[in-house]
Amino acid sequence: MRETEKHLKGNIGLILRIQIRAIFLNLGISYPNEADKEYAHNLGKSAGGDIKIHGLPNGFGFAKEAFRLYGDWTNGCIAVDNESMQEIYNLVPIGTRITILP
């Protein structure tokens, strides 16, 4: 994970629903924007990208407690258990502004 990805925060938009075979439901996040890219460039770093809110790997829903104990197992994404992801996926419309806090 790049330094700028690790500290991703602020107002960001959800841009699309994506089906990835390996992961239970996910929503793409519109990061980086032009200001993020410029900030990272000025630091001599990559802004990163391909950030998602997603559930657990497919076939591992039974192990949600293990993932919860392990902590942040993603490479810059926001992972939640499958039940929470299903609720987010059903209730949050595309284009919703979200705020990510550290």
PDB file of N, CA and C in Angstrom:
ATOM      1  N   MET A   1       0.842  -1.173   0.000  1.00  0.00           N
ATOM      2  CA  MET A   1       0.000   0.000   0.000  1.00  0.00           C
ATOM      3  C   MET A   1       0.887   1.236   0.000  1.00  0.00           C
ATOM      4  N   ARG A   2       0.465   2.219  -0.742  1.00  0.00           N
ATOM      5  CA  ARG A   2       1.239   3.456  -0.809  1.00  0.00           C
ATOM      6  C   ARG A   2       0.847   4.384   0.341  1.00  0.00           C
ATOM      7  N   GLU A   3       1.764   5.244   0.729  1.00  0.00           N
ATOM      8  CA  GLU A   3       1.551   6.162   1.853  1.00  0.00           C
ATOM      9  C   GLU A   3       0.273   6.969   1.687  1.00  0.00           C
ATOM     10  N   THR A   4       0.031   7.490   0.481  1.00  0.00           N
ATOM     11  CA  THR A   4      -1.154   8.327   0.296  1.00  0.00           C
ATOM     12  C   THR A   4      -2.428   7.507   0.369  1.00  0.00           C
ATOM     13  N   GLU A   5      -2.398   6.235  -0.029  1.00  0.00           N
ATOM     14  CA  GLU A   5      -3.579   5.388   0.082  1.00  0.00           C
ATOM     15  C   GLU A   5      -3.890   5.080   1.533  1.00  0.00           C
ATOM     16  N   LYS A   6      -2.861   4.849   2.321  1.00  0.00           N
ATOM     17  CA  LYS A   6      -3.054   4.450   3.706  1.00  0.00           C
ATOM     18  C   LYS A   6      -3.812   5.517   4.492  1.00  0.00           C
ATOM     19  N   HIS A   7      -3.667   6.761   4.109  1.00  0.00           N
ATOM     20  CA  HIS A   7      -4.290   7.854   4.843  1.00  0.00           C
ATOM     21  C   HIS A   7      -5.441   8.476   4.066  1.00  0.00           C
ATOM     22  N   LEU A   8      -6.085   7.690   3.224  1.00  0.00           N
ATOM     23  CA  LEU A   8      -7.232   8.148   2.457  1.00  0.00           C
ATOM     24  C   LEU A   8      -8.332   8.605   3.410  1.00  0.00           C
ATOM     25  N   LYS A   9      -8.787   9.824   3.235  1.00  0.00           N
ATOM     26  CA  LYS A   9      -9.877  10.333   4.049  1.00  0.00           C
ATOM     27  C   LYS A   9     -10.495  11.523   3.347  1.00  0.00           C
ATOM     28  N   GLY A  10     -11.664  11.932   3.799  1.00  0.00           N
ATOM     29  CA  GLY A  10     -12.314  13.098   3.249  1.00  0.00           C
ATOM     30  C   GLY A  10     -13.612  12.748   2.545  1.00  0.00           C
ATOM     31  N   ASN A  11     -14.161  13.723   1.821  1.00  0.00           N
ATOM     32  CA  ASN A  11     -15.412  13.527   1.093  1.00  0.00           C
ATOM     33  C   ASN A  11     -15.116  12.921  -0.268  1.00  0.00           C
ATOM     34  N   ILE A  12     -15.717  11.789  -0.518  1.00  0.00           N
ATOM     35  CA  ILE A  12     -15.454  11.041  -1.735  1.00  0.00           C
ATOM     36  C   ILE A  12     -16.790  10.505  -2.230  1.00  0.00           C
ATOM     37  N   GLY A  13     -16.919  10.259  -3.520  1.00  0.00           N
ATOM     38  CA  GLY A  13     -18.166   9.728  -4.051  1.00  0.00           C
ATOM     39  C   GLY A  13     -18.072   8.256  -4.415  1.00  0.00           C
ATOM     40  N   LEU A  14     -19.189   7.542  -4.246  1.00  0.00           N
ATOM     41  CA  LEU A  14     -19.288   6.178  -4.748  1.00  0.00           C
ATOM     42  C   LEU A  14     -19.601   6.279  -6.230  1.00  0.00           C
ATOM     43  N   ILE A  15     -18.899   5.529  -7.048  1.00  0.00           N
ATOM     44  CA  ILE A  15     -19.118   5.699  -8.475  1.00  0.00           C
ATOM     45  C   ILE A  15     -19.755   4.509  -9.173  1.00  0.00           C
ATOM     46  N   LEU A  16     -19.551   3.297  -8.696  1.00  0.00           N
ATOM     47  CA  LEU A  16     -20.128   2.179  -9.408  1.00  0.00           C
ATOM     48  C   LEU A  16     -20.225   0.930  -8.557  1.00  0.00           C
ATOM     49  N   ARG A  17     -21.087   0.044  -8.987  1.00  0.00           N
ATOM     50  CA  ARG A  17     -21.206  -1.278  -8.379  1.00  0.00           C
ATOM     51  C   ARG A  17     -20.442  -2.225  -9.282  1.00  0.00           C
ATOM     52  N   ILE A  18     -19.605  -3.030  -8.699  1.00  0.00           N
ATOM     53  CA  ILE A  18     -18.740  -3.906  -9.473  1.00  0.00           C
ATOM     54  C   ILE A  18     -18.896  -5.331  -8.965  1.00  0.00           C
ATOM     55  N   GLN A  19     -18.983  -6.274  -9.873  1.00  0.00           N
ATOM     56  CA  GLN A  19     -19.005  -7.679  -9.480  1.00  0.00           C
ATOM     57  C   GLN A  19     -17.616  -8.259  -9.710  1.00  0.00           C
ATOM     58  N   ILE A  20     -16.988  -8.693  -8.635  1.00  0.00           N
ATOM     59  CA  ILE A  20     -15.686  -9.337  -8.705  1.00  0.00           C
ATOM     60  C   ILE A  20     -15.873 -10.751  -8.166  1.00  0.00           C
ATOM     61  N   ARG A  21     -15.481 -11.730  -8.911  1.00  0.00           N
ATOM     62  CA  ARG A  21     -15.709 -13.120  -8.514  1.00  0.00           C
ATOM     63  C   ARG A  21     -15.139 -13.455  -7.144  1.00  0.00           C
ATOM     64  N   ALA A  22     -14.019 -12.885  -6.799  1.00  0.00           N
ATOM     65  CA  ALA A  22     -13.331 -13.268  -5.565  1.00  0.00           C
ATOM     66  C   ALA A  22     -13.908 -12.621  -4.306  1.00  0.00           C
ATOM     67  N   ILE A  23     -14.685 -11.550  -4.454  1.00  0.00           N
ATOM     68  CA  ILE A  23     -15.134 -10.766  -3.299  1.00  0.00           C
ATOM     69  C   ILE A  23     -16.660 -10.655  -3.298  1.00  0.00           C
ATOM     70  N   PHE A  24     -17.258 -10.737  -2.106  1.00  0.00           N
ATOM     71  CA  PHE A  24     -18.703 -10.578  -1.952  1.00  0.00           C
ATOM     72  C   PHE A  24     -19.078  -9.107  -2.085  1.00  0.00           C
ATOM     73  N   LEU A  25     -19.816  -8.759  -3.086  1.00  0.00           N
ATOM     74  CA  LEU A  25     -20.315  -7.397  -3.342  1.00  0.00           C
ATOM     75  C   LEU A  25     -19.281  -6.312  -3.071  1.00  0.00           C
ATOM     76  N   ASN A  26     -19.218  -5.329  -3.921  1.00  0.00           N
ATOM     77  CA  ASN A  26     -18.347  -4.191  -3.650  1.00  0.00           C
ATOM     78  C   ASN A  26     -18.808  -2.959  -4.394  1.00  0.00           C
ATOM     79  N   LEU A  27     -18.424  -1.829  -3.841  1.00  0.00           N
ATOM     80  CA  LEU A  27     -18.738  -0.516  -4.403  1.00  0.00           C
ATOM     81  C   LEU A  27     -17.438   0.224  -4.662  1.00  0.00           C
ATOM     82  N   GLY A  28     -17.293   0.742  -5.868  1.00  0.00           N
ATOM     83  CA  GLY A  28     -16.105   1.523  -6.199  1.00  0.00           C
ATOM     84  C   GLY A  28     -16.196   2.924  -5.613  1.00  0.00           C
ATOM     85  N   ILE A  29     -15.050   3.466  -5.267  1.00  0.00           N
ATOM     86  CA  ILE A  29     -14.964   4.811  -4.695  1.00  0.00           C
ATOM     87  C   ILE A  29     -14.203   5.702  -5.669  1.00  0.00           C
ATOM     88  N   SER A  30     -14.704   6.900  -5.893  1.00  0.00           N
ATOM     89  CA  SER A  30     -14.099   7.823  -6.861  1.00  0.00           C
ATOM     90  C   SER A  30     -12.848   8.479  -6.284  1.00  0.00           C
ATOM     91  N   TYR A  31     -11.834   7.715  -6.159  1.00  0.00           N
ATOM     92  CA  TYR A  31     -10.537   8.183  -5.672  1.00  0.00           C
ATOM     93  C   TYR A  31      -9.479   7.594  -6.578  1.00  0.00           C
ATOM     94  N   PRO A  32      -8.480   8.331  -6.987  1.00  0.00           N
ATOM     95  CA  PRO A  32      -8.193   9.719  -6.624  1.00  0.00           C
ATOM     96  C   PRO A  32      -8.841  10.714  -7.589  1.00  0.00           C
ATOM     97  N   ASN A  33      -9.094  11.905  -7.090  1.00  0.00           N
ATOM     98  CA  ASN A  33      -9.532  12.984  -7.974  1.00  0.00           C
ATOM     99  C   ASN A  33      -8.280  13.785  -8.365  1.00  0.00           C
ATOM    100  N   GLU A  34      -8.465  14.835  -9.125  1.00  0.00           N
ATOM    101  CA  GLU A  34      -7.309  15.605  -9.607  1.00  0.00           C
ATOM    102  C   GLU A  34      -6.501  16.218  -8.457  1.00  0.00           C
ATOM    103  N   ALA A  35      -7.193  16.716  -7.428  1.00  0.00           N
ATOM    104  CA  ALA A  35      -6.485  17.309  -6.287  1.00  0.00           C
ATOM    105  C   ALA A  35      -5.660  16.250  -5.551  1.00  0.00           C
ATOM    106  N   ASP A  36      -6.216  15.042  -5.410  1.00  0.00           N
ATOM    107  CA  ASP A  36      -5.485  13.947  -4.762  1.00  0.00           C
ATOM    108  C   ASP A  36      -4.235  13.593  -5.559  1.00  0.00           C
ATOM    109  N   LYS A  37      -4.379  13.542  -6.882  1.00  0.00           N
ATOM    110  CA  LYS A  37      -3.243  13.209  -7.751  1.00  0.00           C
ATOM    111  C   LYS A  37      -2.150  14.262  -7.637  1.00  0.00           C
ATOM    112  N   GLU A  38      -2.551  15.528  -7.625  1.00  0.00           N
ATOM    113  CA  GLU A  38      -1.575  16.612  -7.518  1.00  0.00           C
ATOM    114  C   GLU A  38      -0.858  16.571  -6.165  1.00  0.00           C
ATOM    115  N   TYR A  39      -1.615  16.350  -5.097  1.00  0.00           N
ATOM    116  CA  TYR A  39      -1.036  16.253  -3.755  1.00  0.00           C
ATOM    117  C   TYR A  39       0.001  15.135  -3.695  1.00  0.00           C
ATOM    118  N   ALA A  40      -0.345  13.982  -4.215  1.00  0.00           N
ATOM    119  CA  ALA A  40       0.583  12.848  -4.214  1.00  0.00           C
ATOM    120  C   ALA A  40       1.804  13.149  -5.071  1.00  0.00           C
ATOM    121  N   HIS A  41       1.578  13.752  -6.223  1.00  0.00           N
ATOM    122  CA  HIS A  41       2.689  14.105  -7.111  1.00  0.00           C
ATOM    123  C   HIS A  41       3.671  15.042  -6.411  1.00  0.00           C
ATOM    124  N   ASN A  42       3.138  16.024  -5.688  1.00  0.00           N
ATOM    125  CA  ASN A  42       3.994  16.969  -4.967  1.00  0.00           C
ATOM    126  C   ASN A  42       4.803  16.288  -3.865  1.00  0.00           C
ATOM    127  N   LEU A  43       4.307  15.165  -3.373  1.00  0.00           N
ATOM    128  CA  LEU A  43       5.043  14.387  -2.372  1.00  0.00           C
ATOM    129  C   LEU A  43       5.987  13.378  -3.021  1.00  0.00           C
ATOM    130  N   GLY A  44       5.918  13.289  -4.343  1.00  0.00           N
ATOM    131  CA  GLY A  44       6.738  12.303  -5.054  1.00  0.00           C
ATOM    132  C   GLY A  44       6.227  10.887  -4.886  1.00  0.00           C
ATOM    133  N   LYS A  45       4.917  10.754  -4.670  1.00  0.00           N
ATOM    134  CA  LYS A  45       4.310   9.445  -4.435  1.00  0.00           C
ATOM    135  C   LYS A  45       3.171   9.210  -5.406  1.00  0.00           C
ATOM    136  N   SER A  46       2.721   7.977  -5.474  1.00  0.00           N
ATOM    137  CA  SER A  46       1.554   7.632  -6.273  1.00  0.00           C
ATOM    138  C   SER A  46       0.305   7.874  -5.428  1.00  0.00           C
ATOM    139  N   ALA A  47      -0.749   8.357  -6.060  1.00  0.00           N
ATOM    140  CA  ALA A  47      -2.016   8.538  -5.349  1.00  0.00           C
ATOM    141  C   ALA A  47      -2.744   7.215  -5.167  1.00  0.00           C
ATOM    142  N   GLY A  48      -2.335   6.203  -5.892  1.00  0.00           N
ATOM    143  CA  GLY A  48      -3.006   4.909  -5.784  1.00  0.00           C
ATOM    144  C   GLY A  48      -4.340   4.941  -6.493  1.00  0.00           C
ATOM    145  N   GLY A  49      -5.244   4.115  -6.055  1.00  0.00           N
ATOM    146  CA  GLY A  49      -6.563   4.049  -6.675  1.00  0.00           C
ATOM    147  C   GLY A  49      -7.165   2.669  -6.524  1.00  0.00           C
ATOM    148  N   ASP A  50      -8.228   2.406  -7.266  1.00  0.00           N
ATOM    149  CA  ASP A  50      -8.948   1.142  -7.235  1.00  0.00           C
ATOM    150  C   ASP A  50      -9.399   0.809  -5.813  1.00  0.00           C
ATOM    151  N   ILE A  51      -9.911   1.812  -5.099  1.00  0.00           N
ATOM    152  CA  ILE A  51     -10.356   1.655  -3.721  1.00  0.00           C
ATOM    153  C   ILE A  51     -11.833   1.256  -3.721  1.00  0.00           C
ATOM    154  N   LYS A  52     -12.166   0.294  -2.897  1.00  0.00           N
ATOM    155  CA  LYS A  52     -13.526  -0.226  -2.843  1.00  0.00           C
ATOM    156  C   LYS A  52     -13.996  -0.402  -1.398  1.00  0.00           C
ATOM    157  N   ILE A  53     -15.305  -0.433  -1.232  1.00  0.00           N
ATOM    158  CA  ILE A  53     -15.927  -0.923  -0.006  1.00  0.00           C
ATOM    159  C   ILE A  53     -16.446  -2.301  -0.380  1.00  0.00           C
ATOM    160  N   HIS A  54     -16.048  -3.335   0.345  1.00  0.00           N
ATOM    161  CA  HIS A  54     -16.448  -4.680  -0.058  1.00  0.00           C
ATOM    162  C   HIS A  54     -16.606  -5.619   1.125  1.00  0.00           C
ATOM    163  N   GLY A  55     -17.232  -6.764   0.824  1.00  0.00           N
ATOM    164  CA  GLY A  55     -17.399  -7.823   1.810  1.00  0.00           C
ATOM    165  C   GLY A  55     -16.172  -8.729   1.849  1.00  0.00           C
ATOM    166  N   LEU A  56     -16.364  -9.885   2.440  1.00  0.00           N
ATOM    167  CA  LEU A  56     -15.280 -10.853   2.598  1.00  0.00           C
ATOM    168  C   LEU A  56     -15.034 -11.613   1.292  1.00  0.00           C
ATOM    169  N   PRO A  57     -13.875 -12.267   1.196  1.00  0.00           N
ATOM    170  CA  PRO A  57     -13.651 -13.105   0.016  1.00  0.00           C
ATOM    171  C   PRO A  57     -14.754 -14.158  -0.090  1.00  0.00           C
ATOM    172  N   ASN A  58     -15.193 -14.437  -1.307  1.00  0.00           N
ATOM    173  CA  ASN A  58     -16.239 -15.437  -1.502  1.00  0.00           C
ATOM    174  C   ASN A  58     -15.800 -16.770  -0.917  1.00  0.00           C
ATOM    175  N   GLY A  59     -16.739 -17.429  -0.237  1.00  0.00           N
ATOM    176  CA  GLY A  59     -16.450 -18.706   0.396  1.00  0.00           C
ATOM    177  C   GLY A  59     -15.916 -18.586   1.813  1.00  0.00           C
ATOM    178  N   PHE A  60     -15.699 -17.355   2.296  1.00  0.00           N
ATOM    179  CA  PHE A  60     -15.150 -17.148   3.625  1.00  0.00           C
ATOM    180  C   PHE A  60     -16.101 -16.402   4.561  1.00  0.00           C
ATOM    181  N   GLY A  61     -17.370 -16.283   4.184  1.00  0.00           N
ATOM    182  CA  GLY A  61     -18.346 -15.604   5.034  1.00  0.00           C
ATOM    183  C   GLY A  61     -18.446 -16.231   6.414  1.00  0.00           C
ATOM    184  N   PHE A  62     -18.217 -17.538   6.502  1.00  0.00           N
ATOM    185  CA  PHE A  62     -18.274 -18.240   7.783  1.00  0.00           C
ATOM    186  C   PHE A  62     -17.164 -17.789   8.732  1.00  0.00           C
ATOM    187  N   ALA A  63     -16.122 -17.179   8.205  1.00  0.00           N
ATOM    188  CA  ALA A  63     -14.947 -16.815   9.005  1.00  0.00           C
ATOM    189  C   ALA A  63     -14.902 -15.331   9.355  1.00  0.00           C
ATOM    190  N   LYS A  64     -16.080 -14.679   9.398  1.00  0.00           N
ATOM    191  CA  LYS A  64     -16.074 -13.232   9.626  1.00  0.00           C
ATOM    192  C   LYS A  64     -15.412 -12.848  10.944  1.00  0.00           C
ATOM    193  N   GLU A  65     -15.553 -13.653  11.973  1.00  0.00           N
ATOM    194  CA  GLU A  65     -14.913 -13.328  13.256  1.00  0.00           C
ATOM    195  C   GLU A  65     -13.396 -13.366  13.135  1.00  0.00           C
ATOM    196  N   ALA A  66     -12.865 -14.300  12.366  1.00  0.00           N
ATOM    197  CA  ALA A  66     -11.416 -14.374  12.160  1.00  0.00           C
ATOM    198  C   ALA A  66     -10.918 -13.122  11.443  1.00  0.00           C
ATOM    199  N   PHE A  67     -11.660 -12.671  10.428  1.00  0.00           N
ATOM    200  CA  PHE A  67     -11.269 -11.450   9.726  1.00  0.00           C
ATOM    201  C   PHE A  67     -11.354 -10.240  10.649  1.00  0.00           C
ATOM    202  N   ARG A  68     -12.370 -10.213  11.505  1.00  0.00           N
ATOM    203  CA  ARG A  68     -12.537  -9.101  12.440  1.00  0.00           C
ATOM    204  C   ARG A  68     -11.359  -9.051  13.430  1.00  0.00           C
ATOM    205  N   LEU A  69     -10.940 -10.208  13.913  1.00  0.00           N
ATOM    206  CA  LEU A  69      -9.810 -10.276  14.845  1.00  0.00           C
ATOM    207  C   LEU A  69      -8.496  -9.892  14.181  1.00  0.00           C
ATOM    208  N   TYR A  70      -8.337 -10.280  12.918  1.00  0.00           N
ATOM    209  CA  TYR A  70      -7.104  -9.998  12.185  1.00  0.00           C
ATOM    210  C   TYR A  70      -6.927  -8.506  11.963  1.00  0.00           C
ATOM    211  N   GLY A  71      -8.011  -7.799  11.775  1.00  0.00           N
ATOM    212  CA  GLY A  71      -7.923  -6.362  11.526  1.00  0.00           C
ATOM    213  C   GLY A  71      -7.926  -6.049  10.041  1.00  0.00           C
ATOM    214  N   ASP A  72      -7.275  -4.984   9.666  1.00  0.00           N
ATOM    215  CA  ASP A  72      -7.278  -4.519   8.280  1.00  0.00           C
ATOM    216  C   ASP A  72      -6.492  -5.476   7.395  1.00  0.00           C
ATOM    217  N   TRP A  73      -7.194  -6.307   6.632  1.00  0.00           N
ATOM    218  CA  TRP A  73      -6.557  -7.307   5.791  1.00  0.00           C
ATOM    219  C   TRP A  73      -6.521  -6.890   4.327  1.00  0.00           C
ATOM    220  N   THR A  74      -7.016  -5.698   4.015  1.00  0.00           N
ATOM    221  CA  THR A  74      -7.061  -5.261   2.618  1.00  0.00           C
ATOM    222  C   THR A  74      -5.818  -4.450   2.272  1.00  0.00           C
ATOM    223  N   ASN A  75      -5.717  -4.105   1.009  1.00  0.00           N
ATOM    224  CA  ASN A  75      -4.612  -3.274   0.536  1.00  0.00           C
ATOM    225  C   ASN A  75      -5.131  -1.871   0.220  1.00  0.00           C
ATOM    226  N   GLY A  76      -5.785  -1.261   1.203  1.00  0.00           N
ATOM    227  CA  GLY A  76      -6.285   0.100   1.035  1.00  0.00           C
ATOM    228  C   GLY A  76      -7.786   0.221   0.909  1.00  0.00           C
ATOM    229  N   CYS A  77      -8.484  -0.900   0.806  1.00  0.00           N
ATOM    230  CA  CYS A  77      -9.947  -0.874   0.703  1.00  0.00           C
ATOM    231  C   CYS A  77     -10.580  -0.813   2.101  1.00  0.00           C
ATOM    232  N   ILE A  78     -11.891  -0.723   2.113  1.00  0.00           N
ATOM    233  CA  ILE A  78     -12.664  -0.764   3.344  1.00  0.00           C
ATOM    234  C   ILE A  78     -13.468  -2.055   3.304  1.00  0.00           C
ATOM    235  N   ALA A  79     -13.141  -2.998   4.165  1.00  0.00           N
ATOM    236  CA  ALA A  79     -13.819  -4.294   4.165  1.00  0.00           C
ATOM    237  C   ALA A  79     -14.753  -4.396   5.367  1.00  0.00           C
ATOM    238  N   VAL A  80     -15.915  -4.972   5.116  1.00  0.00           N
ATOM    239  CA  VAL A  80     -16.906  -5.215   6.168  1.00  0.00           C
ATOM    240  C   VAL A  80     -17.389  -6.649   6.016  1.00  0.00           C
ATOM    241  N   ASP A  81     -18.123  -7.157   7.011  1.00  0.00           N
ATOM    242  CA  ASP A  81     -18.650  -8.519   6.877  1.00  0.00           C
ATOM    243  C   ASP A  81     -19.745  -8.516   5.799  1.00  0.00           C
ATOM    244  N   ASN A  82     -20.091  -9.689   5.315  1.00  0.00           N
ATOM    245  CA  ASN A  82     -21.026  -9.801   4.192  1.00  0.00           C
ATOM    246  C   ASN A  82     -22.417  -9.271   4.502  1.00  0.00           C
ATOM    247  N   GLU A  83     -22.893  -9.475   5.726  1.00  0.00           N
ATOM    248  CA  GLU A  83     -24.221  -8.967   6.078  1.00  0.00           C
ATOM    249  C   GLU A  83     -24.241  -7.442   6.014  1.00  0.00           C
ATOM    250  N   SER A  84     -23.195  -6.808   6.531  1.00  0.00           N
ATOM    251  CA  SER A  84     -23.104  -5.340   6.484  1.00  0.00           C
ATOM    252  C   SER A  84     -22.968  -4.861   5.049  1.00  0.00           C
ATOM    253  N   MET A  85     -22.194  -5.585   4.240  1.00  0.00           N
ATOM    254  CA  MET A  85     -22.007  -5.193   2.845  1.00  0.00           C
ATOM    255  C   MET A  85     -23.312  -5.293   2.075  1.00  0.00           C
ATOM    256  N   GLN A  86     -24.105  -6.319   2.338  1.00  0.00           N
ATOM    257  CA  GLN A  86     -25.392  -6.451   1.665  1.00  0.00           C
ATOM    258  C   GLN A  86     -26.293  -5.265   1.993  1.00  0.00           C
ATOM    259  N   GLU A  87     -26.292  -4.849   3.252  1.00  0.00           N
ATOM    260  CA  GLU A  87     -27.104  -3.703   3.669  1.00  0.00           C
ATOM    261  C   GLU A  87     -26.616  -2.413   2.998  1.00  0.00           C
ATOM    262  N   ILE A  88     -25.317  -2.187   3.012  1.00  0.00           N
ATOM    263  CA  ILE A  88     -24.747  -0.991   2.360  1.00  0.00           C
ATOM    264  C   ILE A  88     -25.094  -0.995   0.878  1.00  0.00           C
ATOM    265  N   TYR A  89     -24.876  -2.124   0.227  1.00  0.00           N
ATOM    266  CA  TYR A  89     -25.115  -2.271  -1.209  1.00  0.00           C
ATOM    267  C   TYR A  89     -26.567  -1.976  -1.571  1.00  0.00           C
ATOM    268  N   ASN A  90     -27.493  -2.430  -0.739  1.00  0.00           N
ATOM    269  CA  ASN A  90     -28.919  -2.232  -1.011  1.00  0.00           C
ATOM    270  C   ASN A  90     -29.399  -0.816  -0.704  1.00  0.00           C
ATOM    271  N   LEU A  91     -28.802  -0.154   0.268  1.00  0.00           N
ATOM    272  CA  LEU A  91     -29.324   1.130   0.746  1.00  0.00           C
ATOM    273  C   LEU A  91     -28.630   2.370   0.184  1.00  0.00           C
ATOM    274  N   VAL A  92     -27.387   2.241  -0.252  1.00  0.00           N
ATOM    275  CA  VAL A  92     -26.617   3.417  -0.649  1.00  0.00           C
ATOM    276  C   VAL A  92     -26.631   3.570  -2.171  1.00  0.00           C
ATOM    277  N   PRO A  93     -27.272   4.635  -2.676  1.00  0.00           N
ATOM    278  CA  PRO A  93     -27.317   4.838  -4.124  1.00  0.00           C
ATOM    279  C   PRO A  93     -25.966   5.272  -4.696  1.00  0.00           C
ATOM    280  N   ILE A  94     -25.738   4.924  -5.937  1.00  0.00           N
ATOM    281  CA  ILE A  94     -24.533   5.366  -6.635  1.00  0.00           C
ATOM    282  C   ILE A  94     -24.559   6.898  -6.694  1.00  0.00           C
ATOM    283  N   GLY A  95     -23.404   7.503  -6.485  1.00  0.00           N
ATOM    284  CA  GLY A  95     -23.291   8.966  -6.484  1.00  0.00           C
ATOM    285  C   GLY A  95     -23.358   9.554  -5.084  1.00  0.00           C
ATOM    286  N   THR A  96     -23.667   8.724  -4.081  1.00  0.00           N
ATOM    287  CA  THR A  96     -23.716   9.191  -2.691  1.00  0.00           C
ATOM    288  C   THR A  96     -22.339   9.690  -2.278  1.00  0.00           C
ATOM    289  N   ARG A  97     -22.309  10.861  -1.653  1.00  0.00           N
ATOM    290  CA  ARG A  97     -21.052  11.383  -1.106  1.00  0.00           C
ATOM    291  C   ARG A  97     -20.799  10.684   0.213  1.00  0.00           C
ATOM    292  N   ILE A  98     -19.601  10.198   0.410  1.00  0.00           N
ATOM    293  CA  ILE A  98     -19.234   9.551   1.661  1.00  0.00           C
ATOM    294  C   ILE A  98     -18.056  10.281   2.282  1.00  0.00           C
ATOM    295  N   THR A  99     -17.898  10.156   3.569  1.00  0.00           N
ATOM    296  CA  THR A  99     -16.755  10.723   4.267  1.00  0.00           C
ATOM    297  C   THR A  99     -15.986   9.587   4.899  1.00  0.00           C
ATOM    298  N   ILE A 100     -14.713   9.518   4.601  1.00  0.00           N
ATOM    299  CA  ILE A 100     -13.843   8.494   5.173  1.00  0.00           C
ATOM    300  C   ILE A 100     -12.978   9.152   6.224  1.00  0.00           C
ATOM    301  N   LEU A 101     -13.045   8.609   7.420  1.00  0.00           N
ATOM    302  CA  LEU A 101     -12.272   9.144   8.529  1.00  0.00           C
ATOM    303  C   LEU A 101     -11.219   8.116   8.939  1.00  0.00           C
ATOM    304  N   PRO A 102     -10.069   8.588   9.465  1.00  0.00           N
ATOM    305  CA  PRO A 102      -9.025   7.638   9.876  1.00  0.00           C
ATOM    306  C   PRO A 102      -9.454   6.804  11.067  1.00  0.00           C
TER     307      PRO A 102
END
